[in-house]
C-alpha positions as protocol buffer text, in pm:
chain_id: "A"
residue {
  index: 1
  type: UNK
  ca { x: 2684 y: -734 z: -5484 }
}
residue {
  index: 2
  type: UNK
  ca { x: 2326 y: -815 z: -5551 }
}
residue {
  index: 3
  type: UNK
  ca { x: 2027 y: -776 z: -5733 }
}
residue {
  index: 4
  type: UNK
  ca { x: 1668 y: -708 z: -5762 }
}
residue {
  index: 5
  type: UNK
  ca { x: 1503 y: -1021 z: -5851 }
}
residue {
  index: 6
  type: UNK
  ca { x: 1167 y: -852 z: -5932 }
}
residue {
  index: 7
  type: UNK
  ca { x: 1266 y: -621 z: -6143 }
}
residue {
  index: 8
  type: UNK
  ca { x: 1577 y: -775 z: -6269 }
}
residue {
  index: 9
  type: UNK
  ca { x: 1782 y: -452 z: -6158 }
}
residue {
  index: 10
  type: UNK
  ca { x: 2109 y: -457 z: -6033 }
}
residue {
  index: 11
  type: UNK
  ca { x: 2175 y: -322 z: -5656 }
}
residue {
  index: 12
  type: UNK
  ca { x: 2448 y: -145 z: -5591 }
}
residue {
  index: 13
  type: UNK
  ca { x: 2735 y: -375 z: -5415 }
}
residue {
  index: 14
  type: UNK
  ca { x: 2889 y: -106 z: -5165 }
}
residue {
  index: 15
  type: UNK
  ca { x: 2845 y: -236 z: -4814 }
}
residue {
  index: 16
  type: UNK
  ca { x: 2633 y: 50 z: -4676 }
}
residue {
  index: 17
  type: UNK
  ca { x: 2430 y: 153 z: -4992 }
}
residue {
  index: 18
  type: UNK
  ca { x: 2274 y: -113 z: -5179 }
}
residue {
  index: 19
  type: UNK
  ca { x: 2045 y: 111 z: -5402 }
}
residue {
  index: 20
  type: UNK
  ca { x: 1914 y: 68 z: -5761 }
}
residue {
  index: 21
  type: UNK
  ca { x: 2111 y: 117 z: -6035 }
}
residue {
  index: 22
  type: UNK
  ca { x: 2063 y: 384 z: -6316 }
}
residue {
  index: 23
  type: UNK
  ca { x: 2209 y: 541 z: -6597 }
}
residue {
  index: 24
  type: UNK
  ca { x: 2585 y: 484 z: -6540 }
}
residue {
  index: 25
  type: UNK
  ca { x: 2772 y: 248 z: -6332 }
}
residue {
  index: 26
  type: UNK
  ca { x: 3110 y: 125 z: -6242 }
}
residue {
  index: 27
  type: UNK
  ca { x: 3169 y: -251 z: -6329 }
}
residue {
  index: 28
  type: UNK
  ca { x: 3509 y: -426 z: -6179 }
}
residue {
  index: 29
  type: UNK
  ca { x: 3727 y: -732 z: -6292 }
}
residue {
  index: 30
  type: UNK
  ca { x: 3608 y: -933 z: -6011 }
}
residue {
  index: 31
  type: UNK
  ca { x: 3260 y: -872 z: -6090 }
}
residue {
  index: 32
  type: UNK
  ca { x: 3129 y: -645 z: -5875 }
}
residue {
  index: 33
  type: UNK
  ca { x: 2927 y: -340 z: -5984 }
}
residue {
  index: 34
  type: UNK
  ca { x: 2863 y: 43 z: -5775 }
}
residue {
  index: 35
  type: UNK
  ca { x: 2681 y: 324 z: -5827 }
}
residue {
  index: 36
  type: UNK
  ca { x: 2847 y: 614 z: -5984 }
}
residue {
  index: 37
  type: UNK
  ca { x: 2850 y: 771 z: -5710 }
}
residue {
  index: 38
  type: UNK
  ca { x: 3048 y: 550 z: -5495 }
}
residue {
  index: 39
  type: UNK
  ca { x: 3258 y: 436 z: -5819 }
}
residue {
  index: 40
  type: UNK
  ca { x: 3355 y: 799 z: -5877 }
}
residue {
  index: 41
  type: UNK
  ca { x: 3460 y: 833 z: -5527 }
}
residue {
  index: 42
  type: UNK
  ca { x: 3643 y: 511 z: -5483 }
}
residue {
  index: 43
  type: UNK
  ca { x: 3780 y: 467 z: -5786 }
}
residue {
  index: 44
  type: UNK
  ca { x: 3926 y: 771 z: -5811 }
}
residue {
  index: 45
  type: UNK
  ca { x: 4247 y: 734 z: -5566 }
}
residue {
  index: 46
  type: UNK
  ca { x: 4583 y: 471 z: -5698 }
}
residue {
  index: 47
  type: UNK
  ca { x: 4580 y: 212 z: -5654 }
}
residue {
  index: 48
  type: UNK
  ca { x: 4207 y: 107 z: -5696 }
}
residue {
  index: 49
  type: UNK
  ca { x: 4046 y: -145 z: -5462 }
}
residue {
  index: 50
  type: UNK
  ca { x: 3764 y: -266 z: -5477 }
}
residue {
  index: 51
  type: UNK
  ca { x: 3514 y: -170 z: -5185 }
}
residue {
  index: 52
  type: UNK
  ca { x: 3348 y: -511 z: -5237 }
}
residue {
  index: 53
  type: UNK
  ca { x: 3598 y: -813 z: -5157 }
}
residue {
  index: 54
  type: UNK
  ca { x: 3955 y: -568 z: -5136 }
}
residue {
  index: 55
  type: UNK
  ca { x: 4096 y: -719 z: -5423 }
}
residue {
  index: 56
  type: UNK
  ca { x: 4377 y: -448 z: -5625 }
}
residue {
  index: 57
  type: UNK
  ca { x: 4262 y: -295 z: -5952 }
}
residue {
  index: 58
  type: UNK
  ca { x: 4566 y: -226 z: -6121 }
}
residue {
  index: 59
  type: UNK
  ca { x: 4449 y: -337 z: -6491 }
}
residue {
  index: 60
  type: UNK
  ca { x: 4372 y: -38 z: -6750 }
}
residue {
  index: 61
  type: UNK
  ca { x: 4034 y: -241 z: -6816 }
}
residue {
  index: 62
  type: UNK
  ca { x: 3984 y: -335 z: -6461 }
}
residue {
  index: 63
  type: UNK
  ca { x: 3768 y: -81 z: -6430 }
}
residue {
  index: 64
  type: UNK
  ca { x: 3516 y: 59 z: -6657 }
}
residue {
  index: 65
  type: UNK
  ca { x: 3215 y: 315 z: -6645 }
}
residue {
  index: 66
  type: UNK
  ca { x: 2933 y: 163 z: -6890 }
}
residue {
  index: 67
  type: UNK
  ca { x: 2606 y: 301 z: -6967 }
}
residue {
  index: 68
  type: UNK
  ca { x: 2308 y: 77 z: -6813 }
}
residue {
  index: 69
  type: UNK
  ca { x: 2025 y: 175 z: -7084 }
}
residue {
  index: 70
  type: UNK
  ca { x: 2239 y: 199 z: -7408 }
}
residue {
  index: 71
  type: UNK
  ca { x: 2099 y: 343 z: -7720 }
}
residue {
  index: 72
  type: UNK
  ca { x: 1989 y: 146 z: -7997 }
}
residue {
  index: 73
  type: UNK
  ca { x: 2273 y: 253 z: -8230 }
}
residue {
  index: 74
  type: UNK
  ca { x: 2506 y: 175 z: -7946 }
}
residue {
  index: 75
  type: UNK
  ca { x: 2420 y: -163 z: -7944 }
}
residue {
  index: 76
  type: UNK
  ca { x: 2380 y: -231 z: -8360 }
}
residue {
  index: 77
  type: UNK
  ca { x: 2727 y: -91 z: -8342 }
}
residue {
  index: 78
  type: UNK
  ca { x: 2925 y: -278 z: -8007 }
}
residue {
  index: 79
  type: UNK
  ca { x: 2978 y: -592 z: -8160 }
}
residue {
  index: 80
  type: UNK
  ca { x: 2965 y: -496 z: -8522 }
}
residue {
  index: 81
  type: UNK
  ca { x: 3226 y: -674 z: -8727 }
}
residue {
  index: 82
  type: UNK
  ca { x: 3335 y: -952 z: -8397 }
}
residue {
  index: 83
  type: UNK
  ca { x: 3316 y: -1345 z: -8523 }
}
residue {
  index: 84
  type: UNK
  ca { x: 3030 y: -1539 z: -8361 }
}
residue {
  index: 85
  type: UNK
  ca { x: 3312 y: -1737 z: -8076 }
}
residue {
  index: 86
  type: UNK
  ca { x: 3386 y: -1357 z: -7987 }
}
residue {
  index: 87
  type: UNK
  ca { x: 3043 y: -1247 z: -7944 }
}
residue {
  index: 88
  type: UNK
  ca { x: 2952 y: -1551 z: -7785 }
}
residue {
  index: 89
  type: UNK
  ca { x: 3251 y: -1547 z: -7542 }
}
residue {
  index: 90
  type: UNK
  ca { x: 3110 y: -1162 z: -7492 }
}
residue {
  index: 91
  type: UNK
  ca { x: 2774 y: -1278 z: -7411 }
}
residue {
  index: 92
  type: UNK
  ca { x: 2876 y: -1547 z: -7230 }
}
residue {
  index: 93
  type: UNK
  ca { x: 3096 y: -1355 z: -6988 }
}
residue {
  index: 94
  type: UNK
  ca { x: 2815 y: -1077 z: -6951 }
}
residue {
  index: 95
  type: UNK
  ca { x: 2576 y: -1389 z: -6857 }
}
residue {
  index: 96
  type: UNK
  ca { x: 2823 y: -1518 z: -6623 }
}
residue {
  index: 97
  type: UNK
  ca { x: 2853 y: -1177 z: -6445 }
}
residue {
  index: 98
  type: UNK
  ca { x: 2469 y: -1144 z: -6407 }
}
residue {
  index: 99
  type: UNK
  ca { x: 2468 y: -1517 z: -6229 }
}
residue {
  index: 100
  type: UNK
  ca { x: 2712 y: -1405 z: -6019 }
}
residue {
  index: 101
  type: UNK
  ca { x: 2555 y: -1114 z: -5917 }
}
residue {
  index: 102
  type: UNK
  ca { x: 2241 y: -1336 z: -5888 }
}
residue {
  index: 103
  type: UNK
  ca { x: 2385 y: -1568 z: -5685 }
}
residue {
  index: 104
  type: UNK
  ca { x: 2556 y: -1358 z: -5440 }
}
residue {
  index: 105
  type: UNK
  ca { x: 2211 y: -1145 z: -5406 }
}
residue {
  index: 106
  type: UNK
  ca { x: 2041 y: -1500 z: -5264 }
}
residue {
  index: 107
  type: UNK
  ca { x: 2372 y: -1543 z: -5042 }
}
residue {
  index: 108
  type: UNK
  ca { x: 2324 y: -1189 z: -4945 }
}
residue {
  index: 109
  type: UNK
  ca { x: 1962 y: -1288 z: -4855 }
}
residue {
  index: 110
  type: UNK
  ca { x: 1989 y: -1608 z: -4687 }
}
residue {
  index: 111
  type: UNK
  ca { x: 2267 y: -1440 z: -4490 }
}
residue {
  index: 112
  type: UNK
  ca { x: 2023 y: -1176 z: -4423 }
}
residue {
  index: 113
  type: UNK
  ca { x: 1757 y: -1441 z: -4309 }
}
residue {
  index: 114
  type: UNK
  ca { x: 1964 y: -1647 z: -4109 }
}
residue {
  index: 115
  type: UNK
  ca { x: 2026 y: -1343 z: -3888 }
}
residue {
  index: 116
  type: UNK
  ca { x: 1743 y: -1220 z: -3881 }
}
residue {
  index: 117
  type: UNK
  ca { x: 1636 y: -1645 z: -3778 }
}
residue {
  index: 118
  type: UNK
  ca { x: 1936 y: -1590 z: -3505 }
}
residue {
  index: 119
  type: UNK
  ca { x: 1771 y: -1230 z: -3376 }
}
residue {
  index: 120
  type: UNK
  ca { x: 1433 y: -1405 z: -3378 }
}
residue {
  index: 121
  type: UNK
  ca { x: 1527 y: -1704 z: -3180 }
}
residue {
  index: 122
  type: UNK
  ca { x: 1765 y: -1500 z: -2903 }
}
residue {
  index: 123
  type: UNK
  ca { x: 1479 y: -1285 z: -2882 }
}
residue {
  index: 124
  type: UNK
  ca { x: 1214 y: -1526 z: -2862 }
}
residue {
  index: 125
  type: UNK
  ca { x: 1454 y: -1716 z: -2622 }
}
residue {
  index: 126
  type: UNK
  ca { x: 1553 y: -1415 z: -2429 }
}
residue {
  index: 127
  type: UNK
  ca { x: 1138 y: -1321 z: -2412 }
}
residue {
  index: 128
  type: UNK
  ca { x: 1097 y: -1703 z: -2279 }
}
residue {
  index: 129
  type: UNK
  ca { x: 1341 y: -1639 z: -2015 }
}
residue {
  index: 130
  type: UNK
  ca { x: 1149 y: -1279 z: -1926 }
}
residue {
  index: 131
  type: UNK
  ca { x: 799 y: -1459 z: -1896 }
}
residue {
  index: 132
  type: UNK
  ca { x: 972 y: -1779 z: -1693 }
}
residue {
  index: 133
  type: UNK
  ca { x: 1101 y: -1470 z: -1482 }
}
residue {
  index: 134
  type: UNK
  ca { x: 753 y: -1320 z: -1483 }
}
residue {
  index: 135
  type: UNK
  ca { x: 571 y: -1643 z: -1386 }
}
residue {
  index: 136
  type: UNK
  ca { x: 792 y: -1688 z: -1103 }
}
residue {
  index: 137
  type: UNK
  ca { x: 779 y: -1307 z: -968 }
}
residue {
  index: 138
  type: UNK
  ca { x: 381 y: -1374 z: -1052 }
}
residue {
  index: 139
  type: UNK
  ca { x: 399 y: -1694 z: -810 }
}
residue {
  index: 140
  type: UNK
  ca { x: 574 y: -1547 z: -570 }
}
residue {
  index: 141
  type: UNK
  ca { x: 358 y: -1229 z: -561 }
}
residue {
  index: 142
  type: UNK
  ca { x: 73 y: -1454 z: -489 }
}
residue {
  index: 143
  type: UNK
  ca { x: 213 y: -1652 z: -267 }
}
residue {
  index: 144
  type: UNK
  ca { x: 232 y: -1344 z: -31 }
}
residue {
  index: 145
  type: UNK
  ca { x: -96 y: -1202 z: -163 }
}
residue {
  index: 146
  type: UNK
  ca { x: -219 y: -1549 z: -13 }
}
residue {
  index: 147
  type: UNK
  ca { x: 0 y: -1529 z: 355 }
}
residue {
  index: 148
  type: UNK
  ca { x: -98 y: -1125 z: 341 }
}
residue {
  index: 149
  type: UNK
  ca { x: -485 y: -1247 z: 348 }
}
residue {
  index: 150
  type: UNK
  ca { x: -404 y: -1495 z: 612 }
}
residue {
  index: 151
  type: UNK
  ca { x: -240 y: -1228 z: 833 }
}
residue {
  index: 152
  type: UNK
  ca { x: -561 y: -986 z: 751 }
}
residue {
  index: 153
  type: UNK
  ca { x: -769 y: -1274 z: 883 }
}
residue {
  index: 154
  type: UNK
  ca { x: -593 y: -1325 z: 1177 }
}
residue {
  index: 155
  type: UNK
  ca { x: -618 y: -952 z: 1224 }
}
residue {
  index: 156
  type: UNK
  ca { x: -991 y: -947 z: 1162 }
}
residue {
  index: 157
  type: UNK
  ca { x: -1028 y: -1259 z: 1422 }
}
residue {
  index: 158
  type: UNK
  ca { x: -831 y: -1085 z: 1668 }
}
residue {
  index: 159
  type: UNK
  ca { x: -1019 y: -778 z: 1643 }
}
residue {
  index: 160
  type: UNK
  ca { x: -1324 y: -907 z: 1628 }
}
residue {
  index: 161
  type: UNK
  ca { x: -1185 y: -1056 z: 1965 }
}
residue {
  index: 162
  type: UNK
  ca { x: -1125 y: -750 z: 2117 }
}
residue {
  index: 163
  type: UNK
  ca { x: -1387 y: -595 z: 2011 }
}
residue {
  index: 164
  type: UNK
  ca { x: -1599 y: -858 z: 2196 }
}
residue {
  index: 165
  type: UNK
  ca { x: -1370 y: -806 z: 2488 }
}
residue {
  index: 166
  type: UNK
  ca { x: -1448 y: -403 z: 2486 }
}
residue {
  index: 167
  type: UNK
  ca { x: -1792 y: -452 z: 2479 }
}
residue {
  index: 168
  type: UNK
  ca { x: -1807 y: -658 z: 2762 }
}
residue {
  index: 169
  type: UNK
  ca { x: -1608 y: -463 z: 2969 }
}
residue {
  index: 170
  type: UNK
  ca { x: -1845 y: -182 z: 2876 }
}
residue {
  index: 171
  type: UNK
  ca { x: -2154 y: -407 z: 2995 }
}
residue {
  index: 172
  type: UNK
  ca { x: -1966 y: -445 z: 3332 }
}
residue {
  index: 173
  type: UNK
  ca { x: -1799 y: -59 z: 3392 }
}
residue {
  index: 174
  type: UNK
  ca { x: -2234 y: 71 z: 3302 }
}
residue {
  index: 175
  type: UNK
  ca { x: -2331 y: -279 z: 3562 }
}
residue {
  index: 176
  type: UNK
  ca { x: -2080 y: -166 z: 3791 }
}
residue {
  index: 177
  type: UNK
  ca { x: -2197 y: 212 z: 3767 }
}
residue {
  index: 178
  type: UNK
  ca { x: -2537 y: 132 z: 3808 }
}
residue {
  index: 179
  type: UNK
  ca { x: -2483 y: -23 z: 4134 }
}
residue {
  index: 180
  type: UNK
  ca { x: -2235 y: 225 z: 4248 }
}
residue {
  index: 181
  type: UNK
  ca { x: -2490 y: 488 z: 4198 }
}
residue {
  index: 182
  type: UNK
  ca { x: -2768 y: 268 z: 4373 }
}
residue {
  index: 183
  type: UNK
  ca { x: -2497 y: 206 z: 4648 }
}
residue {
  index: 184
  type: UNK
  ca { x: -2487 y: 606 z: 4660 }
}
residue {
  index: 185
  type: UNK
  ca { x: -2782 y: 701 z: 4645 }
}
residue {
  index: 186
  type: UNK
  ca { x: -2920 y: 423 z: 4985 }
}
residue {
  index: 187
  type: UNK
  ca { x: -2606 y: 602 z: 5143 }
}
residue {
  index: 188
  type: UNK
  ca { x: -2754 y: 926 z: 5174 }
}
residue {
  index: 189
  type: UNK
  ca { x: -3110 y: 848 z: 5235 }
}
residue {
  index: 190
  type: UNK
  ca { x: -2959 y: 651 z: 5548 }
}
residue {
  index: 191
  type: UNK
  ca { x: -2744 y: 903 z: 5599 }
}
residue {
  index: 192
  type: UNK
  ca { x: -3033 y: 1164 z: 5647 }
}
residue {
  index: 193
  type: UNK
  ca { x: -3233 y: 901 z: 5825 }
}
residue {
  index: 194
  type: UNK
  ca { x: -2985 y: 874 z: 6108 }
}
residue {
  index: 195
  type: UNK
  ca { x: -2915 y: 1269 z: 6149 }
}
residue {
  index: 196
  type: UNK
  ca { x: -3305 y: 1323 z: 6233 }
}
residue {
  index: 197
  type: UNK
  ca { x: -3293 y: 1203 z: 6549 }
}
residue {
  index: 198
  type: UNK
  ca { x: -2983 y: 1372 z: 6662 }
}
residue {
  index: 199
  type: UNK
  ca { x: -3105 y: 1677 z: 6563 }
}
residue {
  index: 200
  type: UNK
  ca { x: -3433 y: 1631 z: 6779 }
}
residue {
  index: 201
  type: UNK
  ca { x: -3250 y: 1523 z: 7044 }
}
residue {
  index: 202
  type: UNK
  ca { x: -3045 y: 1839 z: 7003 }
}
residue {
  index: 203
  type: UNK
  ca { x: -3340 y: 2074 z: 6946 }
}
residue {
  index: 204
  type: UNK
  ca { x: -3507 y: 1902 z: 7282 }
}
residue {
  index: 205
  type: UNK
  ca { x: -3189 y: 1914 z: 7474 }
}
residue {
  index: 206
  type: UNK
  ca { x: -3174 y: 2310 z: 7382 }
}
residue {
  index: 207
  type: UNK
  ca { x: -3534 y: 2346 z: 7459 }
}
residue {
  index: 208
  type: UNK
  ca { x: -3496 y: 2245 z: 7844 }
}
residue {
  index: 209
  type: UNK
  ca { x: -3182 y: 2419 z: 7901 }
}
residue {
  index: 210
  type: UNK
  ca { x: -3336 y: 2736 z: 7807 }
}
residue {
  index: 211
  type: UNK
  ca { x: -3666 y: 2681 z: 8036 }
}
residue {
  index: 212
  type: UNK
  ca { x: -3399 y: 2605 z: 8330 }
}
residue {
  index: 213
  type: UNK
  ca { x: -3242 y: 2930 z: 8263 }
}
residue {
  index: 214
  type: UNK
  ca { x: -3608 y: 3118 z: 8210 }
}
residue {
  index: 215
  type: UNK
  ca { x: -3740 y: 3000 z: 8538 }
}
residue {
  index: 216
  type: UNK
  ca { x: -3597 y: 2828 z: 8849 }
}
residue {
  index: 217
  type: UNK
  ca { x: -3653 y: 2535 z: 9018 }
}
residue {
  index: 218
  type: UNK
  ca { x: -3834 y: 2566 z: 9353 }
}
residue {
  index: 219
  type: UNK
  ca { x: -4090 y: 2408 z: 9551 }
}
residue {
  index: 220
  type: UNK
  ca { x: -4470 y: 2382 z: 9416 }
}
residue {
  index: 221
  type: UNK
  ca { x: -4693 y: 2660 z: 9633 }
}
residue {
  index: 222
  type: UNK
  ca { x: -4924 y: 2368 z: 9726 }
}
residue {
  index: 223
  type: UNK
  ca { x: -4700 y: 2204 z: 9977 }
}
residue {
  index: 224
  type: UNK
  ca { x: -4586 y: 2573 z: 10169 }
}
residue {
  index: 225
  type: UNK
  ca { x: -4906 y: 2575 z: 10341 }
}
residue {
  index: 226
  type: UNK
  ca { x: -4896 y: 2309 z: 10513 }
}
residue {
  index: 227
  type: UNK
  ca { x: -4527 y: 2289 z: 10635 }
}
residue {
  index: 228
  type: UNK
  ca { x: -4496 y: 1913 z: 10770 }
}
residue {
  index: 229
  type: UNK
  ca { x: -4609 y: 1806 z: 10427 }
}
residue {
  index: 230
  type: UNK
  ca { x: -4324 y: 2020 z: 10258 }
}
residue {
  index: 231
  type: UNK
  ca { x: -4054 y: 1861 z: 10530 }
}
residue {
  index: 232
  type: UNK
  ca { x: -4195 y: 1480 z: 10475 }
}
residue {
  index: 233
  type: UNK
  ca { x: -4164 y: 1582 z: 10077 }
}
residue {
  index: 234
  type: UNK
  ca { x: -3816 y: 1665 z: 10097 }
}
residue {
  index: 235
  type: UNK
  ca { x: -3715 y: 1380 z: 10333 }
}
residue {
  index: 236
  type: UNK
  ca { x: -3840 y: 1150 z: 10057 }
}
residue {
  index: 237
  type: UNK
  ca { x: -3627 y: 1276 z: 9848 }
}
residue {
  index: 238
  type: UNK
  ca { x: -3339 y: 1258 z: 10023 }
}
residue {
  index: 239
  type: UNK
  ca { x: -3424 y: 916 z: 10125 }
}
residue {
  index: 240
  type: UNK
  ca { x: -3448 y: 818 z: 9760 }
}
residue {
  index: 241
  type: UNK
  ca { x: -3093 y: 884 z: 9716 }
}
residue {
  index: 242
  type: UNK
  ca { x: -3105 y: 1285 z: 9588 }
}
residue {
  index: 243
  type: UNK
  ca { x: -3194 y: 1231 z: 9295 }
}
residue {
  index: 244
  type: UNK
  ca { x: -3297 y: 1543 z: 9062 }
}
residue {
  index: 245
  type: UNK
  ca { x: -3666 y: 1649 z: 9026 }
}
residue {
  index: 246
  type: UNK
  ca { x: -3634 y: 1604 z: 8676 }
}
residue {
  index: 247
  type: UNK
  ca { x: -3413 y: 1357 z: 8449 }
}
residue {
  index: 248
  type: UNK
  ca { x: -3359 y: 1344 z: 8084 }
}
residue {
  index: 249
  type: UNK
  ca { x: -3210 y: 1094 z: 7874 }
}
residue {
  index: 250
  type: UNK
  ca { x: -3152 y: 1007 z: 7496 }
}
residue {
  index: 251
  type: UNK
  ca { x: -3386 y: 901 z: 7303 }
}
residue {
  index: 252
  type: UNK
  ca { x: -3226 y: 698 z: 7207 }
}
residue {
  index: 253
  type: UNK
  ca { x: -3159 y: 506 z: 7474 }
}
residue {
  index: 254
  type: UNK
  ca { x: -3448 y: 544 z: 7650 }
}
residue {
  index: 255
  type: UNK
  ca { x: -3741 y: 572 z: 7373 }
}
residue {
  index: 256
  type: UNK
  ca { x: -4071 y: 544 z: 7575 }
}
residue {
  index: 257
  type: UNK
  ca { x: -3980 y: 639 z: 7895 }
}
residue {
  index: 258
  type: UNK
  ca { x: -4105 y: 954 z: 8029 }
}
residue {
  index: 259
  type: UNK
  ca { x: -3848 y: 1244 z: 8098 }
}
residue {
  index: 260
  type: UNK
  ca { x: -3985 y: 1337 z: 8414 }
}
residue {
  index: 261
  type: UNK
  ca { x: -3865 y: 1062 z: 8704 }
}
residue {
  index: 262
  type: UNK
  ca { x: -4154 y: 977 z: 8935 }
}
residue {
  index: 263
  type: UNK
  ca { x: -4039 y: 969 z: 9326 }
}
């Protein structure tokens, strides 16, 4: 069905080969050409069609296997003996089979570029779509890129905030602790303050009651020799309401008094 326009070669015209033509090849009535290969294989079942447009190839000439590189007394001898019309007609038919071969190998190639246009422009249209798709993911992506950095802001300010907050507190809880301890410590050295003079008065308090027990109380010697003194002694002290010889109070409530009662 077509043809190599470099080389002037004919291509084979079976759909699915389209190779180069050499040494022998099948040539139809509707002027279509095939390898030998496919020829041999196509041509060989009745009736003949041709694998090219479907048309029947019933004719005995229909069909016919020529040589593509003929020898030189092959063609002296071909048209030997034909008048000029008939070799003309010959050579005009042969021309008119090469055009159409010609001309359906530039159909075959603008077919071939118009698809190829069509592929290009669905792709390039269907890679417009993917990058309009793209750009908008893109947007969108930093869109929350941009709220995600707002959030990590607000974050930052807020724990910045409580980080303040912390530290403060921390400045208080060691204030507090400080004067807790202070607090404490004035506690005990009051504490210890106020126990030394109950233990005094204890240790005093002790001290007498054991020099009662040790010795007695009686009357001083001086006064037995005279015996009137000793009886106006004793009257006094009645008359001063019998009151002990001796008298002891707290310290407490009586600092600088003396412990032993005049009468």
């Amino acid at each position: 069905m077509a043809m190599s326009l470099c080389d002037n070669t004919l291509l084979c015209n079976f759909p699915k080969c389209r190779s180069k033509l050499s040494g022998f090849a099948w040539v139809t009535a509707c002027s279509h050409v095939f390898c030998d290969q496919h020829g041999s294989s196509e041509f060989s079942r009745s009736p003949a069609i041709c694998p090219a447009c479907s048309s029947a190839l019933s004719g005995k000439l229909d069909i016919v296997r020529t040589e593509l590189s003929p020898s030189e007394e092959y063609k002296a001898m071909v048209l030997a003996g034909l008048r000029p019309d008939v070799v003309l007609d010959i050579c005009a038919r042969a021309l008119a089979f090469w055009s159409y071969q010609v001309h359906q190998e530039h159909m075959y190639q603008e077919y071939s570029l118009s698809r190829a246009e069509g592929q290009l422009k669905q792709m390039d249209k269907l890679l417009t779509q993917q990058n309009q798709s793209r750009e908008l993911e893109l947007t969108s992506m930093r869109g929350e890129i941009t709220s995600l950095k707002k959030v990590m802001e607000e974050y930052k300010r807020k724990y910045s905030e409580v980080s303040e907050r912390l530290m403060e507190r921390n400045r208080q809880y060691q204030k507090l602790q400080g004067l807790y301890d202070s607090l404490r410590l004035r506690n005990m050295v009051v504490g210890e303050r106020d126990s030394q003079p109950q233990s005094r008065h204890q240790d005093l308090n002790n001290a007498v009651a054991a020099s009662q027990q040790a010795t007695p109380l009686r009357s001083p010697q001086l006064f037995s020799r005279r015996p009137d003194a000793q009886s106006r002694f004793f009257s006094c002290l009645e008359a001063d309401g019998d009151k002990p010889f001796l008298q002891f109070r707290s310290p407490a409530r009586d600092r600088g008094r003396s412990f032993v009662s005049k009468p």
